[in-house]
mmCIF file of C-alpha atoms and ligand atoms in Angstrom:
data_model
loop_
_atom_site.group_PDB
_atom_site.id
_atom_site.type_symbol
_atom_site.label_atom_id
_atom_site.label_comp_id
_atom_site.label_asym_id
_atom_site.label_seq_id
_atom_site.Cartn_x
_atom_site.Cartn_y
_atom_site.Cartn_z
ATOM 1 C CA UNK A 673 30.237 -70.531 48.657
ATOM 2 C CA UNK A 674 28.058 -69.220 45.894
ATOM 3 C CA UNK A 675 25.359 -68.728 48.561
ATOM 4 C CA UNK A 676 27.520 -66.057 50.315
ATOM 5 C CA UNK A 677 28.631 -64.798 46.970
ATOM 6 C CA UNK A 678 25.289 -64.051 46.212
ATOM 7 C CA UNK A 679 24.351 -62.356 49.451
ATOM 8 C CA UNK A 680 27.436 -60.243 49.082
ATOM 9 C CA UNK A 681 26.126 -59.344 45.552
ATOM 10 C CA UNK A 682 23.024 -58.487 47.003
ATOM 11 C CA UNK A 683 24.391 -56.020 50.125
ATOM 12 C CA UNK A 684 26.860 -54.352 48.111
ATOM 13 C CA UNK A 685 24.584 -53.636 45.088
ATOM 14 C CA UNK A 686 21.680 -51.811 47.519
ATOM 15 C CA UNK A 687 24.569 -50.036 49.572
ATOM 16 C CA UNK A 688 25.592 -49.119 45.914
ATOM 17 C CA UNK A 689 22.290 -48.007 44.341
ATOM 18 C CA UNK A 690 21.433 -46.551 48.006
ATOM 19 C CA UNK A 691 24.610 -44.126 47.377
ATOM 20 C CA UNK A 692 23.866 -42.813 44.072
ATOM 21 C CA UNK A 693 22.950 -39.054 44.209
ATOM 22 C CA UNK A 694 20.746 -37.748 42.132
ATOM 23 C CA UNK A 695 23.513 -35.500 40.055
ATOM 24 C CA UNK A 696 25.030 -39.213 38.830
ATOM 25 C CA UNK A 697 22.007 -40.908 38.038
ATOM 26 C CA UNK A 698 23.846 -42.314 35.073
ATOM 27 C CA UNK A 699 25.698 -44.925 37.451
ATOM 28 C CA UNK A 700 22.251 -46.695 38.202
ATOM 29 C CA UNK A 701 22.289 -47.783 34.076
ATOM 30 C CA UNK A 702 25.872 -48.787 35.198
ATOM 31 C CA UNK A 703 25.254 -50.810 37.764
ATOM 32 C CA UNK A 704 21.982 -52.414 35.805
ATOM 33 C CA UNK A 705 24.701 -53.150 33.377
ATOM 34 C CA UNK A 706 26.961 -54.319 35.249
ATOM 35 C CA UNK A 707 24.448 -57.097 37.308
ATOM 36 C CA UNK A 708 22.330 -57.769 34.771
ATOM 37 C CA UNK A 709 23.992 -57.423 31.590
ATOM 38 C CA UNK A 710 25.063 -60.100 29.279
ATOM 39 C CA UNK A 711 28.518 -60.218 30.922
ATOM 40 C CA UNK A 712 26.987 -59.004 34.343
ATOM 41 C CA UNK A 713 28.206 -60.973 37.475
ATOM 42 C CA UNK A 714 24.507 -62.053 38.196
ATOM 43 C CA UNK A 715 24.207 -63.364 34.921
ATOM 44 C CA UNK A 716 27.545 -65.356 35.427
ATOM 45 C CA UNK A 717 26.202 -66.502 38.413
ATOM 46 C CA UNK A 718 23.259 -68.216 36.858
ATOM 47 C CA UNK A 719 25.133 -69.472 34.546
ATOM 48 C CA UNK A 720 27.335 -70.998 36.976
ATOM 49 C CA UNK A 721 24.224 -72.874 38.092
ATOM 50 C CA UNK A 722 24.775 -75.807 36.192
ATOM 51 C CA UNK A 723 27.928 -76.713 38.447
ATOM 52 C CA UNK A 724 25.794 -76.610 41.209
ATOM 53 C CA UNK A 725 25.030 -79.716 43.011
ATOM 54 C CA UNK A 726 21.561 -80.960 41.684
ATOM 55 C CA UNK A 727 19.972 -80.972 45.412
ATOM 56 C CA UNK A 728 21.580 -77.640 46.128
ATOM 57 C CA UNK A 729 19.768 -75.977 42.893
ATOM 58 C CA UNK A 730 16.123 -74.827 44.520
ATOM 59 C CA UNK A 731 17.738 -72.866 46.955
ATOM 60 C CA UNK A 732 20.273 -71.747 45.086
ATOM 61 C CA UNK A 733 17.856 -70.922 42.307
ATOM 62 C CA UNK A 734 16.044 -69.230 44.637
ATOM 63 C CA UNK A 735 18.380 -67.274 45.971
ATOM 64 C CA UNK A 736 19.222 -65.925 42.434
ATOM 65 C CA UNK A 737 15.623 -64.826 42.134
ATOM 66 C CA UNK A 738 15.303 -63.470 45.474
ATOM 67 C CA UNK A 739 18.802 -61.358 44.725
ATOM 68 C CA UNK A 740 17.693 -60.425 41.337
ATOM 69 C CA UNK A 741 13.945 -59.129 42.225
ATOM 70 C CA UNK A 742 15.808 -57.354 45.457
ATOM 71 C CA UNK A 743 18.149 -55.006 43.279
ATOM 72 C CA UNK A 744 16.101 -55.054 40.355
ATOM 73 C CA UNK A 745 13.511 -53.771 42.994
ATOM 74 C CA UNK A 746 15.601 -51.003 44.491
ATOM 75 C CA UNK A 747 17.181 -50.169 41.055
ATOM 76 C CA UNK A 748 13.178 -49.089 39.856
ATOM 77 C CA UNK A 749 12.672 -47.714 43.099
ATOM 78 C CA UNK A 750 15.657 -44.787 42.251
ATOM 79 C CA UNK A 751 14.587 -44.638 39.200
ATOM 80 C CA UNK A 752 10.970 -43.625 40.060
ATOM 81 C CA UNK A 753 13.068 -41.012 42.619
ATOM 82 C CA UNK A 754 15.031 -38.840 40.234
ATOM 83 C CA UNK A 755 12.167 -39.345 37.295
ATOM 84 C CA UNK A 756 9.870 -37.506 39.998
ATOM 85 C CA UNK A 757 12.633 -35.411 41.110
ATOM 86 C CA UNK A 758 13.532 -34.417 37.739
ATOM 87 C CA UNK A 759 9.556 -34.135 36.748
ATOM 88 C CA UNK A 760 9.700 -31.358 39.715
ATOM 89 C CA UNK A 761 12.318 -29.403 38.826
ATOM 90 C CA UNK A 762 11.038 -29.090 35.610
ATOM 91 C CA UNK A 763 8.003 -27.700 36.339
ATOM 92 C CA UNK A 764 9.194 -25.560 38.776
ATOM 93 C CA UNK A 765 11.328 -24.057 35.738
ATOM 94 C CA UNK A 766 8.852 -23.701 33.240
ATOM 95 C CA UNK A 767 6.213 -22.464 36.059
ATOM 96 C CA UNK A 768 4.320 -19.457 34.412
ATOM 97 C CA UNK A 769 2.968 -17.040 37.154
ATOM 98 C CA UNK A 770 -0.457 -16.383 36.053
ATOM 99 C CA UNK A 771 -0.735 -13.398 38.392
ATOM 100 C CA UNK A 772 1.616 -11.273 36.460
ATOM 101 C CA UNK A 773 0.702 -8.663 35.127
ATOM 102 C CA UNK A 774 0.593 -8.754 31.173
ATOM 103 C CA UNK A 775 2.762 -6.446 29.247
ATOM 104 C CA UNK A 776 -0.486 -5.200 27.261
ATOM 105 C CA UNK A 777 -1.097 -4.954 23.689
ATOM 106 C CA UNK A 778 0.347 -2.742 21.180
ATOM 107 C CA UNK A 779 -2.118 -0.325 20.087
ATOM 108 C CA UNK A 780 -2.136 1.519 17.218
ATOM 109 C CA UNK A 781 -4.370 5.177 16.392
ATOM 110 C CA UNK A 782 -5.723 7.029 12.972
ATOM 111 C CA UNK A 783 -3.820 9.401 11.772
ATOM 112 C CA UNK A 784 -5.255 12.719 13.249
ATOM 113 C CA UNK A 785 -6.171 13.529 9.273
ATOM 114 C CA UNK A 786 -7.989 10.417 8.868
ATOM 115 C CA UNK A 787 -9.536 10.431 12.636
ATOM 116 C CA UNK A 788 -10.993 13.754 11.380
ATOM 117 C CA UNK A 789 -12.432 12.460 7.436
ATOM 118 C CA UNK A 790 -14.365 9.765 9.554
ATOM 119 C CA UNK A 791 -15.473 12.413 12.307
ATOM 120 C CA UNK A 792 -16.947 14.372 9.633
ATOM 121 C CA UNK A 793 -18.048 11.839 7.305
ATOM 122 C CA UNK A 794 -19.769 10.485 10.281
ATOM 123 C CA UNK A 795 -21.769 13.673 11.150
ATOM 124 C CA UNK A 796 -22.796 14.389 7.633
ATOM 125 C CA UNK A 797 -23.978 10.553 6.947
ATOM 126 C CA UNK A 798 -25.959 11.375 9.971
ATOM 127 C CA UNK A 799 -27.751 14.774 8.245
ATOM 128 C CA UNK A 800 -28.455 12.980 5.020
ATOM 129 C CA UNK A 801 -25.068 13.819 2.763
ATOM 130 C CA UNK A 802 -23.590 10.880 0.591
ATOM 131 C CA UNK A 803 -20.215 10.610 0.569
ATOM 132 C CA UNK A 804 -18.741 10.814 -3.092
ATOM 133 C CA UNK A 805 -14.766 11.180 -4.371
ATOM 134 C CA UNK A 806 -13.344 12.407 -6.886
ATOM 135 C CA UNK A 807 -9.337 12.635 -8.667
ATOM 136 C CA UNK A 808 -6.402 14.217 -7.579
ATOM 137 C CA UNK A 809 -5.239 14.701 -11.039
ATOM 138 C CA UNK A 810 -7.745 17.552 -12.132
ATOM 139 C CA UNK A 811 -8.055 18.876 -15.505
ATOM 140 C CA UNK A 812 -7.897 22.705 -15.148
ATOM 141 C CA UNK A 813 -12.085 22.381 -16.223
ATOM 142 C CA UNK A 814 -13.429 21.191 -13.229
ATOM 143 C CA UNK A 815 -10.628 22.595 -10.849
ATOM 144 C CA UNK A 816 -11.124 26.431 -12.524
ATOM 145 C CA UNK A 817 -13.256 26.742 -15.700
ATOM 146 C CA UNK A 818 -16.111 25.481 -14.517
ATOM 147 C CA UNK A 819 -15.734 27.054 -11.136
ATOM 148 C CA UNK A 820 -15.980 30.485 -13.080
ATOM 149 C CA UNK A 821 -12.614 30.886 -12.611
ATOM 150 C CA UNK A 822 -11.740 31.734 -16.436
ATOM 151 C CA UNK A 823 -7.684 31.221 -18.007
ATOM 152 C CA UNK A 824 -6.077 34.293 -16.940
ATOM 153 C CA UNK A 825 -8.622 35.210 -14.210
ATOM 154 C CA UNK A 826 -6.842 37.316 -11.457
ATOM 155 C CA UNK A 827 -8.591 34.941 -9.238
ATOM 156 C CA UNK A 828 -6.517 32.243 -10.397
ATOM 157 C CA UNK A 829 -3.467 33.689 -8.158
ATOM 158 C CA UNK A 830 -5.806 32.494 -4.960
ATOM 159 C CA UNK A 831 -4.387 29.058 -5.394
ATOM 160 C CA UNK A 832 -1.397 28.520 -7.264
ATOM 161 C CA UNK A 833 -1.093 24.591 -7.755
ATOM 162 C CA UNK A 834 1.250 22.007 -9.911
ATOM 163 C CA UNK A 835 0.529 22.163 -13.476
ATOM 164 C CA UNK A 836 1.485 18.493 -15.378
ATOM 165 C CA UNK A 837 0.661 20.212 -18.200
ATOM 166 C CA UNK A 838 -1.633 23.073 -19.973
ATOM 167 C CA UNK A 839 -4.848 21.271 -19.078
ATOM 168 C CA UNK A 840 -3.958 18.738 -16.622
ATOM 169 C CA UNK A 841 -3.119 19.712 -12.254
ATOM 170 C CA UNK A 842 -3.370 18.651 -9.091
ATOM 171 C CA UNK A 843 -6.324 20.009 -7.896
ATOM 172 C CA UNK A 844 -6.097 22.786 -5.455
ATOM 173 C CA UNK A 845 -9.327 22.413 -3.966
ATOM 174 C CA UNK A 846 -12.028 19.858 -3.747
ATOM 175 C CA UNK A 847 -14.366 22.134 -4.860
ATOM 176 C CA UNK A 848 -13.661 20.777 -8.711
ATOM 177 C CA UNK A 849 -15.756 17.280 -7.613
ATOM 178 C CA UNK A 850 -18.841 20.055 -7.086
ATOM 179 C CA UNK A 851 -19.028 20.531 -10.941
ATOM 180 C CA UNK A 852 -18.385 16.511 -11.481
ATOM 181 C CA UNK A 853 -21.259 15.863 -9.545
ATOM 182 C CA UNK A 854 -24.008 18.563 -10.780
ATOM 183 C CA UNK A 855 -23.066 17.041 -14.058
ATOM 184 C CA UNK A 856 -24.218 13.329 -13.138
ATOM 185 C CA UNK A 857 -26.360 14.063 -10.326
ATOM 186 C CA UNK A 858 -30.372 15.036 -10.416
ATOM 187 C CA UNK A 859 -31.251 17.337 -8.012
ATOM 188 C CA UNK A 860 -31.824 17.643 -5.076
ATOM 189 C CA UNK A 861 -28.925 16.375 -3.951
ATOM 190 C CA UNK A 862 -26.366 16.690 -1.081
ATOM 191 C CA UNK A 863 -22.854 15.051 -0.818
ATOM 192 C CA UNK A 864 -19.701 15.534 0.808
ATOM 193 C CA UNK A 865 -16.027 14.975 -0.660
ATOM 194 C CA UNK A 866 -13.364 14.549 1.503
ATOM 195 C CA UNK A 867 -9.385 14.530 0.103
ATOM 196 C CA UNK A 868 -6.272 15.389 -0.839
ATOM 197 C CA UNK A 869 -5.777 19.061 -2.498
ATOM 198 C CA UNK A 870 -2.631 20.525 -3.330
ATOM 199 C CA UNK A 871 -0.997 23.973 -3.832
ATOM 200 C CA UNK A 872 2.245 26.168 -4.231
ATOM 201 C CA UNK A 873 2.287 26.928 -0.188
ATOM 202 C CA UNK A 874 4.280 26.084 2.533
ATOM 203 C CA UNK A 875 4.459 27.754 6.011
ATOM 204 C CA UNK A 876 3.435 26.346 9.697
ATOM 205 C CA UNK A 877 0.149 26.018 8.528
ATOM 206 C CA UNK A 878 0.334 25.301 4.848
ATOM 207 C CA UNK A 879 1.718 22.488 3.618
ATOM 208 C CA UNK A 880 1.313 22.134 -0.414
ATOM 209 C CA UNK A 881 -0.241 18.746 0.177
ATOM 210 C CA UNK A 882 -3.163 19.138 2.363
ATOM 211 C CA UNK A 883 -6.846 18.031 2.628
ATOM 212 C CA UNK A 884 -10.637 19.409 2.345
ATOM 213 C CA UNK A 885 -13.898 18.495 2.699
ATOM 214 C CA UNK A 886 -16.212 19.723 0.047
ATOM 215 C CA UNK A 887 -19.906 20.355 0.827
ATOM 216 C CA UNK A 888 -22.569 21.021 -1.799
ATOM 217 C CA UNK A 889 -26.951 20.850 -1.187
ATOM 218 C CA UNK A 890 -28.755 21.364 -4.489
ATOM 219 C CA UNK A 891 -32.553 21.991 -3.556
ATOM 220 C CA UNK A 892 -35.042 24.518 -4.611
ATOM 221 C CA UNK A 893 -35.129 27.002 -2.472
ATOM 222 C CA UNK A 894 -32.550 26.417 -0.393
ATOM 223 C CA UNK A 895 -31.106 29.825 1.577
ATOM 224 C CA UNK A 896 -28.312 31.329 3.298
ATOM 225 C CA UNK A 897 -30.228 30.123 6.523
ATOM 226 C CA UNK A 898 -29.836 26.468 5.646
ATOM 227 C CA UNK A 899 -26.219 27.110 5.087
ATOM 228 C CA UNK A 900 -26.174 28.492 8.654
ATOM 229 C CA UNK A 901 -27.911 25.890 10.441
ATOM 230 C CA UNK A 902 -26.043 23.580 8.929
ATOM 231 C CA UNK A 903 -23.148 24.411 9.569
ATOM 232 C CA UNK A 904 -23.420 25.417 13.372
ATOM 233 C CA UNK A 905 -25.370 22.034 13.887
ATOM 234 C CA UNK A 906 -21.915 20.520 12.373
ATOM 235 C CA UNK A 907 -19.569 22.716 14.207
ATOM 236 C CA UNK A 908 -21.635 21.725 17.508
ATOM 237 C CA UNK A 909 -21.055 18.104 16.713
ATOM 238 C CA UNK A 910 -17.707 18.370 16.026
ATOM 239 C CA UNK A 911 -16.110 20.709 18.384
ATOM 240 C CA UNK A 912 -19.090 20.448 21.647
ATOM 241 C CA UNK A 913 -22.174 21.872 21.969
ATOM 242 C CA UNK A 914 -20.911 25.218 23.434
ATOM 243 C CA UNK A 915 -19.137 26.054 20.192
ATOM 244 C CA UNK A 916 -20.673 29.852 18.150
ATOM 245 C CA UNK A 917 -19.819 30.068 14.792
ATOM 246 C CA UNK A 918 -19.026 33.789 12.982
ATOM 247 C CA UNK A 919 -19.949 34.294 9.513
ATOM 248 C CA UNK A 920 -17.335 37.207 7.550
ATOM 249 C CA UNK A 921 -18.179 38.448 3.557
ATOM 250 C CA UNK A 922 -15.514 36.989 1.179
ATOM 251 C CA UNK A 923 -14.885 36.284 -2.495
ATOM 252 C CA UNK A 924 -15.238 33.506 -4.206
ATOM 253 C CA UNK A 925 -16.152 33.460 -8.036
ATOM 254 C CA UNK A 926 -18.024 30.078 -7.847
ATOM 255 C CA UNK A 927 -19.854 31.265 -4.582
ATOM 256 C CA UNK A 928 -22.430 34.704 -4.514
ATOM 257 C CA UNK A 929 -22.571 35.505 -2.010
ATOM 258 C CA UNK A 930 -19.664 33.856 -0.552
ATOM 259 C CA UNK A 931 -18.518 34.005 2.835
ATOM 260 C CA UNK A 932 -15.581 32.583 5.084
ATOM 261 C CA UNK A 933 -16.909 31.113 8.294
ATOM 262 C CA UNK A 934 -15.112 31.231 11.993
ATOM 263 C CA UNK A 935 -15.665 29.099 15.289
ATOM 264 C CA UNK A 936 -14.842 29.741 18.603
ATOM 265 C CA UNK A 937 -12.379 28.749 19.794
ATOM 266 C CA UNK A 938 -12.818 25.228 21.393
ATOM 267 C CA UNK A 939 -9.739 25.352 23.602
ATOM 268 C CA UNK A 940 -10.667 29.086 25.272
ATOM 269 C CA UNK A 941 -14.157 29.036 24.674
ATOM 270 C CA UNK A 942 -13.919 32.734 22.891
ATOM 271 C CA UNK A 943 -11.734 33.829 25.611
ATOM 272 C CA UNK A 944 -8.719 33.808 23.747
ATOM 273 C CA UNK A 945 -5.772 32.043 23.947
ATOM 274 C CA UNK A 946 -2.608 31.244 22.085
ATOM 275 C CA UNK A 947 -4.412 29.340 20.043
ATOM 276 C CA UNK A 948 -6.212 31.444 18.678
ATOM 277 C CA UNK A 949 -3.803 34.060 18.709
ATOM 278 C CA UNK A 950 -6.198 36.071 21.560
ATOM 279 C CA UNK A 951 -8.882 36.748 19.126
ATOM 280 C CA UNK A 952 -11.119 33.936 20.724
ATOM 281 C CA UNK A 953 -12.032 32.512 17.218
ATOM 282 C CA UNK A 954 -10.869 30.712 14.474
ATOM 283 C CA UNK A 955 -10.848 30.577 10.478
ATOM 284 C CA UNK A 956 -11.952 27.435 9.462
ATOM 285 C CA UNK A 957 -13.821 27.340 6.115
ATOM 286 C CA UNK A 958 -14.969 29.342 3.031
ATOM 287 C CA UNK A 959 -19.040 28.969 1.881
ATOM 288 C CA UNK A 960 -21.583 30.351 0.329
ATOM 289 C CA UNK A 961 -24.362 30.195 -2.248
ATOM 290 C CA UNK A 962 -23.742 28.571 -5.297
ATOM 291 C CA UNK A 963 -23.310 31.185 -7.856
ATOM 292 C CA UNK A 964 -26.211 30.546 -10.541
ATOM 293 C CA UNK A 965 -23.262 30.702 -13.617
ATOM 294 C CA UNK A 966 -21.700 27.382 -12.132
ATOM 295 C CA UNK A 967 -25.127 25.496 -11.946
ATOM 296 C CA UNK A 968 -25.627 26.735 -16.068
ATOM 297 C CA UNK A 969 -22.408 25.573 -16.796
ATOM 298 C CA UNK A 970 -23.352 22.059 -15.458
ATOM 299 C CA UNK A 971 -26.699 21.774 -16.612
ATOM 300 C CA UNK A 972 -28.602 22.471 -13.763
ATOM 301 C CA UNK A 973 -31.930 25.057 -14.200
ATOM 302 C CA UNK A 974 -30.846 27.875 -12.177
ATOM 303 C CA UNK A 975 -34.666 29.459 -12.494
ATOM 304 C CA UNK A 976 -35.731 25.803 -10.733
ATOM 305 C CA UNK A 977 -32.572 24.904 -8.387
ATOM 306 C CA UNK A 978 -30.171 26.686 -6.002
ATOM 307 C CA UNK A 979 -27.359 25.394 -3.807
ATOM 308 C CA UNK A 980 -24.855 26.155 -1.044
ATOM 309 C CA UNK A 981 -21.356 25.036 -0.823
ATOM 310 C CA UNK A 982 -18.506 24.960 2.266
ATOM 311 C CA UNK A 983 -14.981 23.989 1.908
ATOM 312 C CA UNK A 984 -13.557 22.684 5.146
ATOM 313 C CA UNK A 985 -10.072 22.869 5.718
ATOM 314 C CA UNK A 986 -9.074 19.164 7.812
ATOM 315 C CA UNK A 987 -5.856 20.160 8.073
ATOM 316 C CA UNK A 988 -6.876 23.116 10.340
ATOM 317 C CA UNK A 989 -9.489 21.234 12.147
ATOM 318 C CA UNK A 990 -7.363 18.289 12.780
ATOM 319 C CA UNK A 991 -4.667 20.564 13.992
ATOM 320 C CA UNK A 992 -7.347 22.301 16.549
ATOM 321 C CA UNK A 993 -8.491 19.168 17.973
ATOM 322 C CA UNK A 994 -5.322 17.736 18.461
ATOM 323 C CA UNK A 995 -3.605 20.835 19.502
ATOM 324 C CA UNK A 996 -0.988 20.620 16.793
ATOM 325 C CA UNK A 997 1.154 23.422 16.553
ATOM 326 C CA UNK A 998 3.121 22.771 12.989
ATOM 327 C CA UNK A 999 1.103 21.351 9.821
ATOM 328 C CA UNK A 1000 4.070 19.170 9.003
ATOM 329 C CA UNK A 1001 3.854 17.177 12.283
ATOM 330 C CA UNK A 1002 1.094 15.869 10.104
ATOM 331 C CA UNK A 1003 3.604 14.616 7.004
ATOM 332 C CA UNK A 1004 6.505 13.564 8.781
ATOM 333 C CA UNK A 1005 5.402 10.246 9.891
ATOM 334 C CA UNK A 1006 7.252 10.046 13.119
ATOM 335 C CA UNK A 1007 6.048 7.696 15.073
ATOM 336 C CA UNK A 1008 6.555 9.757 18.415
ATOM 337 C CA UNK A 1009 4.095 12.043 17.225
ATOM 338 C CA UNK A 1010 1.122 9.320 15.594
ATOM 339 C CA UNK A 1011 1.966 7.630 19.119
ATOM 340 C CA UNK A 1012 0.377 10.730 21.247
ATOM 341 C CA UNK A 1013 -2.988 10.345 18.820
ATOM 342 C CA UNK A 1014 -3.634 6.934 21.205
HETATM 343 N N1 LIG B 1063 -12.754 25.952 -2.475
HETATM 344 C C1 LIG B 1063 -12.589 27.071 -1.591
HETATM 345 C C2 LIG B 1063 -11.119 27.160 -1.176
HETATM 346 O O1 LIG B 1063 -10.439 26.188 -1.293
HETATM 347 C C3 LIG B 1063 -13.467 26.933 -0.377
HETATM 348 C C4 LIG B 1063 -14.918 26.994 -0.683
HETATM 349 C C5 LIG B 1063 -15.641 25.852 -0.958
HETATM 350 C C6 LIG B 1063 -15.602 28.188 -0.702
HETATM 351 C C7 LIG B 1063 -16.993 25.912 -1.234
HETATM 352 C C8 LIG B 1063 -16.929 28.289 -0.974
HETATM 353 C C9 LIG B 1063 -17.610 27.143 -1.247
HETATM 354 O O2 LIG B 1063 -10.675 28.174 -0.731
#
């Protein structure tokens, strides 16, 4: 009786662990539970053993075992199934395909003004200049007085700037770090200042905060020649090696004589073009030789030393190389526009 019991136990449970999909893998704990548990019927059964006839217990006993190892067998067995099954699937979800392409980096770019300090700073490194800075906040000394611009010069209205008070403005050209420098600097020397200068204009190619980049050689015996090598050897660098430069008389009191100094134009080679508004070159800085009042004023021997001086205008030359039609592209910050500088 409890022989066939057993048996039956045993065909049922495989048909039963045989028919569980993988979807209800839960039953399989169920049935585990429900043979094996504490209450489970093969755990009855063995407990029913002690009613069994003392020379029917081996096989009996056996039986039990055989029954037991059999389901817990096929139990393990479906187990092993859905673990690999579900081991699959998983992978075949979280699969990365290494052959995709990648969604590259985010790049960023300089700022065309700052692309254009480290262009220059770069090329004048290169022909012995050191690079020197000085402050925005100018006392109207260094930023007029000692640029022989006197209070109340006519030659003041040239650059109208922001006045904190009397004494103290924003410097409207770099030029004010030349007299800083002959002051605390033995000659010979030659530095560049890049930075920001500032002044009462505003048009599509003013803006009242804009930048320059201040040149000055002290030397004996240094020439207009110098000035002009230097320079085209610059403008070469910067612009290509195809590029003429065009020197024009101007006026400047620290400068004598002073002069403003034109490229051609890199986009039409001197052709003309829009550009350059047909004429085939462009304005781009003011020089000349240092006038021998501002060396006095800043103790250098103008009998021993001379000097020459150039005022660049980055605003301008970033705008050229970047063919930028509006200065205030350049202040706006939109990131539409600093995106095209890639
Ligand atoms: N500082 C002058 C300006 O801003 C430019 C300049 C610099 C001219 C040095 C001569 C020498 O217009």
């Amino acid at each position: 009786m409890l022989l066939e019991e057993l048996v039956n136990l045993k065909n049922e449970t495989l048909n039963e662990i045989e028919k569980v999909e993988y979807e209800s893998k839960k039953d399989l704990q169920e049935i585990r539970v429900k043979v094996f548990g504490k209450n489970g019927i093969l755990t009855a059964m063995s407990k029913g053993m002690k009613d069994v006839e003392p020379q029917d217990r081996p096989k009996v006993g056996a039986l039990i075992n055989e029954v037991r190892n059999s389901i817990e067998q096929s139990l393990v067995e479906k187990e092993n199934e859905f673990k690999a099954k579900e081991l699959n699937e998983k992978l075949e979800n979280e699969k990365i395909d290494i052959t995709e392409p990648s969604k590259g980096s985010l790049k960023g770019a300089f700022h065309p003004i700052s692309d254009v300090i480290d262009r220059m700073i770069d090329i004048c490194v290169k022909m012995g200049f050191s690079v020197v800075e000085g402050p925005e906040i100018e006392s109207d000394y260094y930023n007029f007085e000692a640029m022989n611009i006197p209070k109340n010069h006519p030659s003041r209205d040239m650059q109208d700037t922001f006045f904190i008070n009397d004494n103290i403005l924003l410097r409207s050209q770099t030029s004010a770090v030349q007299a800083r420098e002959m002051e605390i600097q033995k000659p010979p020397f030659k530095i560049i200042c890049p930075g920001k200068t500032y002044r009462n204009d505003s048009d599509s190619t003013h803006s009242p905060i804009f930048h320059q980049l201040e040149g000055l050689v002290i030397d004996e015996n240094v020439s207009m020649a110098d000035l002009k090598s230097m320079l085209m050897t610059l403008m070469k660098r910067l612009f290509g090696e195809d590029t003429t430069i065009r020197f024009r008389p101007s006026f400047f009191p620290f400068t004598e004589p002073s002069i403003e100094v034109d490229v051609s134009c890199p986009t039409c080679h001197g052709k003309g073009c829009n550009l350059c508004k047909g004429t085939g070159m462009l304005e781009l800085l003011g020089a000349g030789i240092v006038n021998p009042k501002v060396l006095e004023m800043s103790g250098i021997d103008s009998k021993k030393y001379r000097g020459f001086a150039f005022g660049f205008g980055l605003d301008r030359t970033a705008m050229i190389l970047n063919s930028i039609g509006n200065i205030k592209y350049l202040y706006k910050n939109d990131i539409r526009f600093l995106e095209q500088m890639k």
